[in-house]
Amino acid sequence: MVDDDTWSGALHRLWQAASRAEEVAALADDVYAPLLATPGVHLVVGTRWDEDATLRYMRALGANGDAPVIIATARSMPGAAVREPDGEPVVTRGSVDELDDAAWPEAEFLRQSPGASVVACTFRLDRSGWAGLSVAVDASADTEGVARRLAQAVDVIVACHTGILQRGREARRGADDALLAEASLQMDSSLDVEDTLRRVARIAVPAVADGCLVHLLRKDGPEFVAATHVAVQQQRALEEAGRDDPWLAALLAQRDDGDQALFLSGAALDGSPFAVPGPTGGGRHPTVVSVSTLHARGRVVGSITFVYQRPEDRLPDSAFLDSLATRAALAIDNALLYELRRHAVLSLQEHLLPSQLPAAAGWDLSASYEVGDPMLDVGGDFYDAVPRPDGSIALLIGDVCGRGAEAAALTGLARHTLRTLLEEGTDPGTALSRLNRALRQEGASRFLTAVVVTMTPRADGTVRLTTCSAGHPRPLVLRADGSIGEVVSGGLLLGILDDVSYDSHEDSLDPGDTLVLFTDGLTESREADGTYFESVLPGRLAALRGSDAAHVAESLARQARTFRASGQDDIALLVARWNGITPSDGLLPLETLLEQAALR
């Protein structure tokens, strides 16, 4: 017998169990046992229902102490809809013999106590389901007391379920926040548009949905970029739908920048690739599809389509999807802006450098340019090779301090000024002095370095080098025998003082020798331990003995890029290999050299 004090203790223990329970079913023993110990109670039956009167679970336990009977099912019982509570718990009393089997699946157990009465309480657990707790009692039972105890037990069950849902929401909210943070990190780590979109798909499955399709909006409509699904065979079908399905293309084309996440299910998916037996069919749960528009700076940049085959309580809410879409859109927009800037910078950089180098008998000329700044500001490195009236060729290379629009303007001024003067036959020292004067007259706020080398073939097959430098790194010579020489040069930087003169230094090349001009981005590339590439450059260059000019330029640039752990300066190289002139070659006529220069 359970008196009120004993029941109070049992109820207290039930509350304690409820505070720890991770699912309502875990309370069964703490609910059934004290109810069965109530005088006149012979049997307790609990049921769990979906909102559409589908029985999901039934548990029956008698006072005889046998093991409980547990039934998990999905039985549709439309007649039970009359028992579904609208709001507060509903307590009913009646005879067991009068129960309608169409509404009372518990009847098969309750009738095991012939002539007994039933006291039942139905109550709502959440928006998607309800439950019932019924007891069979004999004539000795205090039905009012039994009903009161049922109501008290139901209060605990409802509170337990509410707490479980709340903790679940908090856990999901924490998981959602962590997922959004990770998504931002992953998406922001790439400045490639399509790679960013692929990262969205990879992050979303299976954490958010069972499948994901990502499209980028182009001028002629949505363009499929990526798809992923937890099932490989379904992923292939999903990819095909993303590329070619007209239903999906029409849906995505209708979205605008004001739309929130759109959820579609049931009849709304008729005619779509997601309706059974479409690419995502065959799952245990009904298919649900959501479409989130990606919009940034007032325009649509793409869309994310999620495919779900999971219980309704595991579907993300609109707020989460909108937040994910916003982050994805910003990452994509940044990548698009970067792509536009990259194209503009590279286009400008191309105009600041010669499109090709002149061809001249006996010479093998090549150049290499490596952009070092990951943000792709226009660099200040420049180079050129200029045919001169006396049949010689002038090589020039320079570096404007800093980056950006002002550096680009000075780069253009410096290269074109030097090129024009050298084409006219001006000697290197005078050309540098006149460029310095032009910079001072323009009020340039930046300085620059440059070196000019004229290469004049001699009758004996050698070449006279005349070098003039304005604070630029000294050129190197790779001799035919593999030894490395340094071209002596020195002078004040350009743009510092008004009147500056520059001295010339002479050297010579033999057939098979290679002249290498470069900017300080090459020598100042630094390894993680602080070692500069300058210290290993002679050895790296010597190892390229016998290589043509293109291989020397590209190899040194690549090695410096691989070598450096820090430093973001651009690397420019201009390489001239002297192969010598056979008697049948002769020098190219001046008119031909000038014509080639005019066509560049």
Short mmCIF file of N, CA and C in Angstrom, two decimals, residues 36 40-45 61-64 94-97 99 106-118 135-139:
data_model
loop_
_atom_site.label_atom_id
_atom_site.label_comp_id
_atom_site.label_asym_id
_atom_site.label_seq_id
_atom_site.Cartn_x
_atom_site.Cartn_y
_atom_site.Cartn_z
N LEU A 36 1.32 1.32 -9.63
CA LEU A 36 0.86 -0.05 -9.39
C LEU A 36 0.75 -0.37 -7.90
N GLY A 40 -5.95 -0.80 -5.36
CA GLY A 40 -6.98 -0.98 -6.38
C GLY A 40 -6.46 -0.91 -7.80
N VAL A 41 -5.17 -0.57 -8.03
CA VAL A 41 -4.61 -0.47 -9.38
C VAL A 41 -4.01 -1.80 -9.78
N HIS A 42 -4.43 -2.35 -10.96
CA HIS A 42 -3.96 -3.67 -11.39
C HIS A 42 -3.04 -3.60 -12.62
N LEU A 43 -3.14 -2.54 -13.37
CA LEU A 43 -2.38 -2.49 -14.64
C LEU A 43 -2.16 -1.04 -15.03
N VAL A 44 -0.98 -0.77 -15.60
CA VAL A 44 -0.66 0.58 -16.12
C VAL A 44 -0.21 0.43 -17.57
N VAL A 45 -0.79 1.26 -18.46
CA VAL A 45 -0.42 1.22 -19.88
C VAL A 45 -0.11 2.66 -20.33
N LEU A 61 2.33 -2.83 -18.02
CA LEU A 61 2.92 -3.53 -16.88
C LEU A 61 1.82 -3.82 -15.86
N GLY A 62 1.72 -5.08 -15.43
CA GLY A 62 0.70 -5.46 -14.46
C GLY A 62 1.26 -5.55 -13.06
N ALA A 63 0.33 -5.63 -12.09
CA ALA A 63 0.73 -5.67 -10.69
C ALA A 63 1.31 -7.02 -10.30
N ASN A 64 1.21 -8.01 -11.22
CA ASN A 64 1.73 -9.34 -10.90
C ASN A 64 3.25 -9.40 -10.95
N GLY A 94 -14.01 5.43 -17.02
CA GLY A 94 -15.04 4.62 -17.65
C GLY A 94 -14.81 3.16 -17.39
N SER A 95 -15.68 2.36 -17.95
CA SER A 95 -15.58 0.92 -17.79
C SER A 95 -14.64 0.36 -18.85
N VAL A 96 -13.83 -0.59 -18.47
CA VAL A 96 -12.92 -1.22 -19.41
C VAL A 96 -13.70 -1.91 -20.52
N ASP A 97 -14.83 -2.52 -20.17
CA ASP A 97 -15.60 -3.27 -21.16
C ASP A 97 -16.20 -2.37 -22.24
N LEU A 99 -14.63 0.17 -23.74
CA LEU A 99 -13.60 0.83 -24.54
C LEU A 99 -13.74 0.46 -26.02
N GLU A 106 -4.90 0.29 -25.96
CA GLU A 106 -4.60 -0.21 -24.62
C GLU A 106 -5.62 -1.24 -24.16
N ALA A 107 -6.79 -1.27 -24.86
CA ALA A 107 -7.89 -2.12 -24.39
C ALA A 107 -7.50 -3.58 -24.28
N GLU A 108 -6.65 -4.07 -25.18
CA GLU A 108 -6.27 -5.47 -25.16
C GLU A 108 -5.57 -5.86 -23.87
N PHE A 109 -4.92 -4.89 -23.22
CA PHE A 109 -4.27 -5.15 -21.93
C PHE A 109 -5.20 -4.85 -20.76
N LEU A 110 -5.95 -3.74 -20.88
CA LEU A 110 -6.82 -3.34 -19.77
C LEU A 110 -7.92 -4.36 -19.52
N ARG A 111 -8.36 -5.08 -20.55
CA ARG A 111 -9.42 -6.07 -20.39
C ARG A 111 -8.94 -7.33 -19.65
N GLN A 112 -7.67 -7.39 -19.38
CA GLN A 112 -7.16 -8.52 -18.60
C GLN A 112 -7.65 -8.46 -17.15
N SER A 113 -8.25 -7.32 -16.80
CA SER A 113 -8.87 -7.16 -15.47
C SER A 113 -10.37 -7.03 -15.68
N PRO A 114 -11.11 -8.16 -15.82
CA PRO A 114 -12.55 -8.11 -16.13
C PRO A 114 -13.33 -7.31 -15.09
N GLY A 115 -14.27 -6.51 -15.59
CA GLY A 115 -15.12 -5.72 -14.72
C GLY A 115 -14.45 -4.51 -14.12
N ALA A 116 -13.17 -4.29 -14.48
CA ALA A 116 -12.44 -3.15 -13.92
C ALA A 116 -12.86 -1.86 -14.61
N SER A 117 -12.50 -0.81 -13.97
CA SER A 117 -12.68 0.52 -14.56
C SER A 117 -11.33 1.04 -15.04
N VAL A 118 -11.38 2.05 -15.91
CA VAL A 118 -10.15 2.65 -16.40
C VAL A 118 -10.13 4.13 -16.04
N VAL A 135 -4.74 3.43 -16.34
CA VAL A 135 -4.63 2.41 -15.30
C VAL A 135 -5.97 1.68 -15.19
N ALA A 136 -5.89 0.37 -14.96
CA ALA A 136 -7.08 -0.44 -14.69
C ALA A 136 -7.23 -0.57 -13.18
N VAL A 137 -8.41 -0.22 -12.65
CA VAL A 137 -8.64 -0.23 -11.20
C VAL A 137 -9.88 -1.06 -10.89
N ASP A 138 -9.89 -1.63 -9.68
CA ASP A 138 -11.09 -2.35 -9.24
C ASP A 138 -11.96 -1.44 -8.39
N ALA A 139 -13.03 -2.02 -7.83
CA ALA A 139 -14.01 -1.21 -7.10
C ALA A 139 -13.45 -0.62 -5.82
#
